[in-house]
PDB file of C-alpha atoms in Angstrom:
ATOM      1  CA  ALA S   1      22.451 -23.512 -53.949  1.00 48.00           C
ATOM      2  CA  THR S   2      23.191 -25.979 -56.727  1.00 49.00           C
ATOM      3  CA  ASP S   3      20.470 -27.938 -58.479  1.00 49.00           C
ATOM      4  CA  SER S   4      21.650 -31.065 -56.911  1.00 46.00           C
ATOM      5  CA  GLU S   5      21.318 -29.563 -53.453  1.00 44.00           C
ATOM      6  CA  GLU S   6      17.790 -28.313 -54.140  1.00 44.00           C
ATOM      7  CA  GLU S   7      16.832 -31.830 -55.373  1.00 44.00           C
ATOM      8  CA  ILE S   8      18.099 -33.446 -52.197  1.00 45.00           C
ATOM      9  CA  SER S   9      16.398 -30.907 -50.020  1.00 48.00           C
ATOM     10  CA  ILE S  10      13.072 -31.615 -51.784  1.00 44.00           C
ATOM     11  CA  GLU S  11      13.396 -35.241 -51.463  1.00 48.00           C
ATOM     12  CA  GLU S  12      14.160 -35.047 -47.788  1.00 47.00           C
ATOM     13  CA  VAL S  13      11.090 -32.807 -47.256  1.00 41.00           C
ATOM     14  CA  GLU S  14       8.989 -35.412 -49.140  1.00 48.00           C
ATOM     15  CA  ASP S  15      10.524 -38.261 -47.001  1.00 49.00           C
ATOM     16  CA  VAL S  16       9.697 -36.475 -43.782  1.00 41.00           C
ATOM     17  CA  GLU S  17       6.066 -35.642 -44.966  1.00 46.00           C
ATOM     18  CA  GLU S  18       5.561 -39.154 -45.896  1.00 48.00           C
ATOM     19  CA  CYS S  19       6.594 -40.403 -42.421  1.00 46.00           C
ATOM     20  CA  PHE S  20       4.864 -37.898 -40.260  1.00 44.00           C
ATOM     21  CA  GLY S  21       2.087 -36.722 -42.469  1.00 49.00           C
ATOM     22  CA  PRO S  22      -0.098 -34.107 -41.002  1.00 47.00           C
ATOM     23  CA  PHE S  23       2.296 -33.400 -38.133  1.00 44.00           C
ATOM     24  CA  CYS S  24       4.754 -31.710 -40.424  1.00 45.00           C
ATOM     25  CA  ALA S  25       2.560 -30.470 -43.338  1.00 46.00           C
ATOM     26  CA  VAL S  26       2.069 -26.766 -43.395  1.00 44.00           C
ATOM     27  CA  GLU S  27      -1.524 -25.830 -43.805  1.00 46.00           C
ATOM     28  CA  GLU S  28      -3.599 -22.928 -43.134  1.00 45.00           C
ATOM     29  CA  PRO S  29      -5.028 -23.062 -39.543  1.00 47.00           C
ATOM     30  CA  HIS S  30      -8.396 -21.719 -40.627  1.00 46.00           C
ATOM     31  CA  VAL S  31      -9.196 -24.876 -42.502  1.00 41.00           C
ATOM     32  CA  HIS S  32      -8.939 -27.020 -39.372  1.00 45.00           C
ATOM     33  CA  ILE S  33     -10.978 -24.541 -37.380  1.00 41.00           C
ATOM     34  CA  ALA S  34     -13.701 -24.697 -39.873  1.00 41.00           C
ATOM     35  CA  LYS S  35     -13.735 -28.584 -39.719  1.00 45.00           C
ATOM     36  CA  ALA S  36     -13.786 -28.473 -35.954  1.00 43.00           C
ATOM     37  CA  HIS S  37     -16.819 -26.238 -35.901  1.00 47.00           C
ATOM     38  CA  LYS S  38     -18.570 -28.308 -38.524  1.00 48.00           C
ATOM     39  CA  THR S  39     -18.326 -31.475 -36.508  1.00 59.00           C
ATOM     40  CA  SER S  40     -18.960 -30.167 -32.993  1.00 73.00           C
ATOM     41  CA  LEU S  41     -21.346 -32.378 -31.100  1.00 75.00           C
ATOM     42  CA  PRO S  42     -24.838 -31.008 -30.402  1.00 74.00           C
ATOM     43  CA  CYS S  43     -25.600 -30.255 -26.642  1.00 83.00           C
ATOM     44  CA  ASP S  44     -28.349 -32.961 -26.432  1.00 80.00           C
ATOM     45  CA  LYS S  45     -25.807 -35.703 -27.614  1.00 82.00           C
ATOM     46  CA  LYS S  46     -23.184 -34.381 -25.379  1.00 85.00           C
ATOM     47  CA  LEU S  47     -25.568 -34.703 -22.484  1.00 87.00           C
ATOM     48  CA  ARG S  48     -26.643 -38.232 -23.527  1.00 86.00           C
ATOM     49  CA  VAL S  49     -22.962 -39.365 -23.646  1.00 89.00           C
ATOM     50  CA  ALA S  50     -22.193 -37.827 -20.319  1.00 89.00           C
ATOM     51  CA  LEU S  51     -25.174 -39.476 -18.572  1.00 90.00           C
ATOM     52  CA  VAL S  52     -24.351 -42.847 -19.945  1.00 91.00           C
ATOM     53  CA  ALA S  53     -20.699 -42.451 -18.787  1.00 90.00           C
ATOM     54  CA  LEU S  54     -21.980 -41.198 -15.298  1.00 91.00           C
ATOM     55  CA  PHE S  55     -24.337 -43.985 -14.915  1.00 92.00           C
ATOM     56  CA  ALA S  56     -21.603 -46.666 -15.791  1.00 92.00           C
ATOM     57  CA  THR S  57     -19.434 -45.020 -13.072  1.00 92.00           C
ATOM     58  CA  MET S  58     -21.563 -46.952 -10.539  1.00 93.00           C
ATOM     59  CA  GLY S  59     -19.549 -49.872 -11.466  1.00 92.00           C
ATOM     60  CA  SER S  60     -16.237 -48.233 -10.178  1.00 93.00           C
ATOM     61  CA  MET S  61     -18.319 -46.912  -7.077  1.00 95.00           C
ATOM     62  CA  LEU S  62     -18.799 -50.549  -6.210  1.00 94.00           C
ATOM     63  CA  PHE S  63     -15.166 -50.890  -5.928  1.00 94.00           C
ATOM     64  CA  GLY S  64     -14.933 -48.017  -3.572  1.00 94.00           C
ATOM     65  CA  LEU S  65     -17.809 -49.322  -1.499  1.00 94.00           C
ATOM     66  CA  ASP S  66     -16.118 -52.722  -0.864  1.00 91.00           C
ATOM     67  CA  ILE S  67     -12.828 -50.961  -0.106  1.00 90.00           C
ATOM     68  CA  GLY S  68     -14.418 -48.676   2.479  1.00 91.00           C
ATOM     69  CA  TYR S  69     -16.930 -50.898   4.293  1.00 92.00           C
ATOM     70  CA  ILE S  70     -15.020 -53.932   5.329  1.00 91.00           C
ATOM     71  CA  GLY S  71     -12.569 -52.430   7.860  1.00 89.00           C
ATOM     72  CA  PRO S  72     -15.230 -51.151  10.298  1.00 90.00           C
ATOM     73  CA  ILE S  73     -17.277 -54.461   9.896  1.00 92.00           C
ATOM     74  CA  ILE S  74     -14.293 -56.530  10.910  1.00 90.00           C
ATOM     75  CA  GLU S  75     -13.971 -54.427  14.058  1.00 88.00           C
ATOM     76  CA  SER S  76     -17.728 -54.469  14.992  1.00 89.00           C
ATOM     77  CA  LYS S  77     -19.069 -56.484  17.995  1.00 89.00           C
ATOM     78  CA  SER S  78     -21.923 -57.949  16.129  1.00 89.00           C
ATOM     79  CA  PHE S  79     -19.687 -59.325  13.352  1.00 91.00           C
ATOM     80  CA  LYS S  80     -17.278 -60.860  15.867  1.00 89.00           C
ATOM     81  CA  HIS S  81     -20.219 -62.529  17.612  1.00 88.00           C
ATOM     82  CA  ASP S  82     -22.066 -63.737  14.459  1.00 88.00           C
ATOM     83  CA  VAL S  83     -19.159 -64.854  12.406  1.00 87.00           C
ATOM     84  CA  GLU S  84     -16.149 -65.495  14.613  1.00 84.00           C
ATOM     85  CA  ARG S  85     -18.082 -66.533  17.759  1.00 84.00           C
ATOM     86  CA  MET S  86     -16.173 -63.928  19.807  1.00 82.00           C
ATOM     87  CA  ASP S  87     -17.693 -61.820  22.536  1.00 79.00           C
ATOM     88  CA  THR S  88     -14.421 -60.244  23.696  1.00 80.00           C
ATOM     89  CA  GLY S  89     -11.038 -59.666  22.175  1.00 80.00           C
ATOM     90  CA  ASN S  90     -10.062 -58.991  18.581  1.00 83.00           C
ATOM     91  CA  ILE S  91      -9.890 -60.939  15.458  1.00 87.00           C
ATOM     92  CA  SER S  92      -6.261 -62.275  14.577  1.00 87.00           C
ATOM     93  CA  SER S  93      -4.341 -60.230  12.241  1.00 88.00           C
ATOM     94  CA  GLU S  94      -3.923 -63.318  10.028  1.00 90.00           C
ATOM     95  CA  THR S  95      -7.724 -63.659   9.783  1.00 90.00           C
ATOM     96  CA  GLU S  96      -8.191 -59.990   8.993  1.00 90.00           C
ATOM     97  CA  GLY S  97      -5.561 -60.098   6.447  1.00 91.00           C
ATOM     98  CA  LEU S  98      -7.251 -63.164   4.735  1.00 93.00           C
ATOM     99  CA  ILE S  99     -10.693 -61.524   4.628  1.00 93.00           C
ATOM    100  CA  VAL S 100      -9.314 -58.324   3.186  1.00 91.00           C
ATOM    101  CA  SER S 101      -6.887 -59.988   0.697  1.00 93.00           C
ATOM    102  CA  LEU S 102      -9.265 -62.604  -0.755  1.00 94.00           C
ATOM    103  CA  PHE S 103     -11.212 -59.733  -2.324  1.00 95.00           C
ATOM    104  CA  SER S 104      -7.987 -58.488  -4.102  1.00 94.00           C
ATOM    105  CA  ILE S 105      -7.110 -62.058  -5.142  1.00 96.00           C
ATOM    106  CA  GLY S 106     -10.555 -62.357  -6.801  1.00 95.00           C
ATOM    107  CA  ALA S 107     -10.148 -59.073  -8.520  1.00 95.00           C
ATOM    108  CA  ILE S 108      -6.696 -60.019  -9.849  1.00 95.00           C
ATOM    109  CA  PHE S 109      -8.200 -63.337 -11.208  1.00 95.00           C
ATOM    110  CA  THR S 110     -10.889 -61.688 -13.519  1.00 96.00           C
ATOM    111  CA  ALA S 111      -8.769 -58.618 -14.377  1.00 94.00           C
ATOM    112  CA  PHE S 112      -6.059 -60.804 -15.736  1.00 93.00           C
ATOM    113  CA  PRO S 113      -6.045 -60.126 -19.503  1.00 92.00           C
ATOM    114  CA  VAL S 114      -6.736 -63.782 -20.621  1.00 94.00           C
ATOM    115  CA  ILE S 115      -9.929 -63.875 -18.426  1.00 95.00           C
ATOM    116  CA  SER S 116     -11.107 -60.211 -18.858  1.00 94.00           C
ATOM    117  CA  SER S 117     -10.448 -60.052 -22.543  1.00 94.00           C
ATOM    118  CA  TYR S 118     -12.607 -63.133 -23.110  1.00 95.00           C
ATOM    119  CA  PHE S 119     -15.718 -61.419 -21.614  1.00 95.00           C
ATOM    120  CA  VAL S 120     -14.872 -57.921 -23.049  1.00 94.00           C
ATOM    121  CA  ASP S 121     -14.449 -59.319 -26.577  1.00 94.00           C
ATOM    122  CA  GLU S 122     -16.880 -62.166 -26.746  1.00 94.00           C
ATOM    123  CA  TRP S 123     -19.704 -61.045 -24.428  1.00 95.00           C
ATOM    124  CA  GLY S 124     -19.211 -57.263 -25.208  1.00 95.00           C
ATOM    125  CA  ARG S 125     -18.747 -54.289 -22.876  1.00 95.00           C
ATOM    126  CA  LYS S 126     -22.447 -53.960 -21.968  1.00 95.00           C
ATOM    127  CA  LEU S 127     -23.013 -57.610 -21.042  1.00 96.00           C
ATOM    128  CA  SER S 128     -19.666 -57.725 -19.204  1.00 96.00           C
ATOM    129  CA  ILE S 129     -20.826 -54.716 -17.030  1.00 96.00           C
ATOM    130  CA  MET S 130     -24.142 -56.510 -16.286  1.00 96.00           C
ATOM    131  CA  LEU S 131     -22.371 -59.719 -15.496  1.00 97.00           C
ATOM    132  CA  GLY S 132     -20.032 -57.924 -13.119  1.00 96.00           C
ATOM    133  CA  SER S 133     -22.930 -56.375 -11.462  1.00 96.00           C
ATOM    134  CA  LEU S 134     -24.700 -59.669 -10.947  1.00 97.00           C
ATOM    135  CA  VAL S 135     -21.601 -61.444  -9.607  1.00 97.00           C
ATOM    136  CA  PHE S 136     -21.151 -58.584  -7.057  1.00 97.00           C
ATOM    137  CA  ILE S 137     -24.685 -58.946  -5.852  1.00 96.00           C
ATOM    138  CA  VAL S 138     -24.173 -62.824  -5.553  1.00 97.00           C
ATOM    139  CA  GLY S 139     -20.901 -62.188  -3.656  1.00 96.00           C
ATOM    140  CA  SER S 140     -22.466 -59.733  -1.270  1.00 95.00           C
ATOM    141  CA  VAL S 141     -25.482 -62.079  -0.572  1.00 96.00           C
ATOM    142  CA  ILE S 142     -23.023 -64.945   0.235  1.00 96.00           C
ATOM    143  CA  GLN S 143     -21.363 -62.682   2.770  1.00 94.00           C
ATOM    144  CA  LEU S 144     -24.353 -60.988   4.467  1.00 92.00           C
ATOM    145  CA  SER S 145     -26.020 -64.476   4.930  1.00 93.00           C
ATOM    146  CA  CYS S 146     -22.926 -66.186   6.399  1.00 92.00           C
ATOM    147  CA  GLN S 147     -22.848 -67.893   9.718  1.00 88.00           C
ATOM    148  CA  GLU S 148     -19.166 -68.886   9.640  1.00 90.00           C
ATOM    149  CA  GLU S 149     -15.908 -67.569   8.401  1.00 91.00           C
ATOM    150  CA  LYS S 150     -15.521 -69.961   5.295  1.00 92.00           C
ATOM    151  CA  GLN S 151     -18.704 -68.721   3.729  1.00 94.00           C
ATOM    152  CA  LEU S 152     -17.571 -65.041   4.261  1.00 94.00           C
ATOM    153  CA  LEU S 153     -14.263 -65.868   2.634  1.00 95.00           C
ATOM    154  CA  VAL S 154     -16.042 -67.400  -0.391  1.00 96.00           C
ATOM    155  CA  GLY S 155     -18.223 -64.195  -0.746  1.00 95.00           C
ATOM    156  CA  ARG S 156     -15.210 -61.948  -0.577  1.00 95.00           C
ATOM    157  CA  PHE S 157     -13.462 -63.830  -3.416  1.00 97.00           C
ATOM    158  CA  VAL S 158     -16.646 -63.709  -5.504  1.00 97.00           C
ATOM    159  CA  SER S 159     -17.143 -60.065  -4.882  1.00 96.00           C
ATOM    160  CA  GLY S 160     -13.550 -59.490  -5.897  1.00 96.00           C
ATOM    161  CA  MET S 161     -14.100 -61.247  -9.123  1.00 97.00           C
ATOM    162  CA  ALA S 162     -16.897 -58.816  -9.928  1.00 96.00           C
ATOM    163  CA  ILE S 163     -14.699 -55.847  -9.383  1.00 96.00           C
ATOM    164  CA  GLY S 164     -11.919 -57.206 -11.457  1.00 96.00           C
ATOM    165  CA  LEU S 165     -14.125 -57.631 -14.417  1.00 96.00           C
ATOM    166  CA  LEU S 166     -15.784 -54.203 -13.915  1.00 95.00           C
ATOM    167  CA  SER S 167     -12.422 -52.528 -13.492  1.00 93.00           C
ATOM    168  CA  ALA S 168     -11.417 -53.892 -16.865  1.00 93.00           C
ATOM    169  CA  VAL S 169     -14.589 -52.818 -18.793  1.00 95.00           C
ATOM    170  CA  ILE S 170     -15.912 -49.675 -17.316  1.00 93.00           C
ATOM    171  CA  VAL S 171     -13.294 -47.294 -18.609  1.00 91.00           C
ATOM    172  CA  LEU S 172     -13.244 -49.102 -21.939  1.00 92.00           C
ATOM    173  CA  TYR S 173     -17.043 -48.720 -22.236  1.00 93.00           C
ATOM    174  CA  GLN S 174     -16.971 -45.020 -21.357  1.00 91.00           C
ATOM    175  CA  SER S 175     -14.107 -44.088 -23.746  1.00 90.00           C
ATOM    176  CA  GLU S 176     -15.645 -46.033 -26.748  1.00 91.00           C
ATOM    177  CA  LEU S 177     -18.995 -44.168 -26.496  1.00 90.00           C
ATOM    178  CA  ALA S 178     -17.372 -40.773 -25.683  1.00 86.00           C
ATOM    179  CA  PRO S 179     -16.271 -38.465 -28.646  1.00 85.00           C
ATOM    180  CA  ALA S 180     -12.616 -37.398 -28.663  1.00 83.00           C
ATOM    181  CA  SER S 181     -13.492 -34.087 -27.283  1.00 82.00           C
ATOM    182  CA  MET S 182     -15.085 -35.498 -24.113  1.00 86.00           C
ATOM    183  CA  ARG S 183     -13.009 -38.808 -23.803  1.00 86.00           C
ATOM    184  CA  GLY S 184     -10.449 -37.666 -21.372  1.00 85.00           C
ATOM    185  CA  ALA S 185     -12.933 -35.905 -18.945  1.00 85.00           C
ATOM    186  CA  LEU S 186     -15.387 -38.829 -18.919  1.00 87.00           C
ATOM    187  CA  SER S 187     -12.563 -41.473 -18.427  1.00 83.00           C
ATOM    188  CA  THR S 188     -11.738 -39.758 -15.094  1.00 88.00           C
ATOM    189  CA  LEU S 189     -15.079 -40.476 -13.742  1.00 91.00           C
ATOM    190  CA  TYR S 190     -13.891 -44.046 -13.011  1.00 91.00           C
ATOM    191  CA  GLN S 191     -11.409 -42.744 -10.254  1.00 91.00           C
ATOM    192  CA  LEU S 192     -14.118 -40.311  -8.984  1.00 93.00           C
ATOM    193  CA  GLY S 193     -16.575 -43.275  -8.602  1.00 94.00           C
ATOM    194  CA  ILE S 194     -13.954 -45.203  -6.645  1.00 95.00           C
ATOM    195  CA  THR S 195     -13.334 -42.273  -4.168  1.00 95.00           C
ATOM    196  CA  PHE S 196     -16.999 -41.472  -3.831  1.00 95.00           C
ATOM    197  CA  GLY S 197     -17.777 -45.165  -3.077  1.00 95.00           C
ATOM    198  CA  ILE S 198     -15.208 -45.072  -0.285  1.00 95.00           C
ATOM    199  CA  LEU S 199     -16.827 -42.008   1.192  1.00 95.00           C
ATOM    200  CA  LEU S 200     -20.228 -43.469   0.860  1.00 95.00           C
ATOM    201  CA  ALA S 201     -19.087 -46.648   2.526  1.00 94.00           C
ATOM    202  CA  ALA S 202     -17.698 -44.711   5.533  1.00 93.00           C
ATOM    203  CA  PHE S 203     -21.103 -42.885   5.889  1.00 94.00           C
ATOM    204  CA  ILE S 204     -23.089 -46.143   5.754  1.00 94.00           C
ATOM    205  CA  ASP S 205     -20.804 -47.851   8.362  1.00 92.00           C
ATOM    206  CA  GLN S 206     -21.139 -44.886  10.615  1.00 91.00           C
ATOM    207  CA  LEU S 207     -24.887 -45.196  10.599  1.00 91.00           C
ATOM    208  CA  LEU S 208     -25.433 -48.959  10.729  1.00 91.00           C
ATOM    209  CA  VAL S 209     -22.389 -51.080  11.633  1.00 89.00           C
ATOM    210  CA  GLU S 210     -22.651 -50.983  15.451  1.00 86.00           C
ATOM    211  CA  ARG S 211     -26.261 -51.938  15.455  1.00 87.00           C
ATOM    212  CA  ASP S 212     -27.368 -55.562  16.070  1.00 87.00           C
ATOM    213  CA  GLU S 213     -26.458 -57.376  12.811  1.00 86.00           C
ATOM    214  CA  GLY S 214     -25.848 -53.984  11.357  1.00 89.00           C
ATOM    215  CA  TRP S 215     -22.895 -55.519   9.265  1.00 92.00           C
ATOM    216  CA  ARG S 216     -25.428 -57.527   7.286  1.00 93.00           C
ATOM    217  CA  VAL S 217     -27.408 -54.476   6.541  1.00 94.00           C
ATOM    218  CA  VAL S 218     -24.294 -52.659   5.267  1.00 94.00           C
ATOM    219  CA  MET S 219     -23.533 -55.615   2.912  1.00 93.00           C
ATOM    220  CA  GLY S 220     -27.112 -55.458   1.726  1.00 93.00           C
ATOM    221  CA  ALA S 221     -27.104 -51.750   1.157  1.00 93.00           C
ATOM    222  CA  ILE S 222     -24.121 -51.870  -1.137  1.00 93.00           C
ATOM    223  CA  CYS S 223     -26.010 -54.229  -3.303  1.00 94.00           C
ATOM    224  CA  VAL S 224     -28.454 -51.401  -4.205  1.00 94.00           C
ATOM    225  CA  PRO S 225     -26.041 -49.492  -6.828  1.00 94.00           C
ATOM    226  CA  ALA S 226     -25.180 -52.981  -8.306  1.00 96.00           C
ATOM    227  CA  LEU S 227     -28.794 -53.806  -8.794  1.00 96.00           C
ATOM    228  CA  LEU S 228     -29.436 -50.392 -10.357  1.00 95.00           C
ATOM    229  CA  LEU S 229     -26.401 -50.905 -12.567  1.00 95.00           C
ATOM    230  CA  LEU S 230     -27.632 -54.390 -13.620  1.00 96.00           C
ATOM    231  CA  VAL S 231     -31.106 -53.210 -14.451  1.00 96.00           C
ATOM    232  CA  GLY S 232     -30.109 -49.855 -15.961  1.00 94.00           C
ATOM    233  CA  MET S 233     -27.615 -51.256 -18.367  1.00 95.00           C
ATOM    234  CA  VAL S 234     -30.400 -52.982 -20.250  1.00 94.00           C
ATOM    235  CA  CYS S 235     -31.486 -49.566 -21.517  1.00 92.00           C
ATOM    236  CA  LEU S 236     -27.962 -48.355 -22.409  1.00 93.00           C
ATOM    237  CA  PRO S 237     -26.227 -48.867 -25.838  1.00 93.00           C
ATOM    238  CA  ARG S 238     -23.697 -51.323 -26.803  1.00 94.00           C
ATOM    239  CA  SER S 239     -20.223 -50.195 -27.681  1.00 93.00           C
ATOM    240  CA  PRO S 240     -20.192 -49.202 -31.342  1.00 93.00           C
ATOM    241  CA  ARG S 241     -16.682 -50.341 -31.660  1.00 93.00           C
ATOM    242  CA  TRP S 242     -17.473 -53.774 -30.381  1.00 94.00           C
ATOM    243  CA  LEU S 243     -20.431 -53.934 -32.751  1.00 94.00           C
ATOM    244  CA  VAL S 244     -18.169 -53.151 -35.562  1.00 94.00           C
ATOM    245  CA  GLN S 245     -15.748 -55.850 -34.497  1.00 93.00           C
ATOM    246  CA  LYS S 246     -18.769 -58.334 -34.696  1.00 93.00           C
ATOM    247  CA  ASP S 247     -19.558 -57.138 -38.115  1.00 93.00           C
ATOM    248  CA  ARG S 248     -22.879 -55.517 -36.882  1.00 93.00           C
ATOM    249  CA  ARG S 249     -22.257 -52.315 -38.822  1.00 93.00           C
ATOM    250  CA  LYS S 250     -25.828 -51.319 -39.059  1.00 93.00           C
ATOM    251  CA  ASP S 251     -26.256 -51.622 -35.217  1.00 93.00           C
ATOM    252  CA  ALA S 252     -23.104 -49.688 -34.761  1.00 92.00           C
ATOM    253  CA  LEU S 253     -24.456 -46.831 -37.043  1.00 91.00           C
ATOM    254  CA  ARG S 254     -27.620 -46.684 -35.072  1.00 92.00           C
ATOM    255  CA  VAL S 255     -25.657 -46.202 -31.879  1.00 91.00           C
ATOM    256  CA  LEU S 256     -23.344 -43.701 -33.382  1.00 88.00           C
ATOM    257  CA  LEU S 257     -26.311 -41.569 -34.628  1.00 87.00           C
ATOM    258  CA  THR S 258     -27.441 -41.151 -31.056  1.00 86.00           C
ATOM    259  CA  ILE S 259     -24.013 -40.120 -29.666  1.00 84.00           C
ATOM    260  CA  ARG S 260     -22.230 -38.349 -32.609  1.00 82.00           C
ATOM    261  CA  SER S 261     -22.956 -35.446 -35.044  1.00 72.00           C
ATOM    262  CA  GLU S 262     -24.179 -36.524 -38.451  1.00 67.00           C
ATOM    263  CA  GLU S 263     -21.060 -35.050 -40.031  1.00 64.00           C
ATOM    264  CA  GLU S 264     -18.833 -37.483 -37.914  1.00 61.00           C
TER     265      GLU S 264
END
């Protein structure tokens, strides 16, 4: 090869390295292995992060509970008698569709980026989860105390608003607290919470829904995890990323020291 060809090839290599950085640089693998071992997270901090993420999963469990419990309630005799004033026959498909869909409409409303981003960015991840839990309790109380269809529909919409906000913030909170090595696994807890909530709702319906005013008891029972989440979040840390965004770097460092290795 000529000198000019060598110069061109060197320049091309430098351009590629400049664009792609560490992805094309040839380095000795043992250097990265040493760094990985050096910054590995202690077991107690791994456990702390996992427990925080698992506790926050109750927010997605509320989603599953609401998906799972409403169908058997609509078909129950006591609900038809108390709310629809029906002793025989079935609720019209239009009414059933409205009862179910208003929950989804409420969820779409607060999950819409303009709405959810306001709470997530201004209130923070922690307070947004607490607000979502509180709104869910309010919506459930409106439903369980209803004597007519209109009040039930309002409660369905309010509960949906809570789930829309929680859906936007739960995974974000989990991922921002988790180290990179655990982030993928802990983020899957959101979907696990939904499916477990559906299963739990079916179990609660099976036990209670056919009793006199059993549908009210079911709606009260699903408030329990929302109440636990509301109270428990008081003790959990704020997202360090949000604290940095708000120029609260010292607070962010205090949180990071409880969930990251000192080397990180």
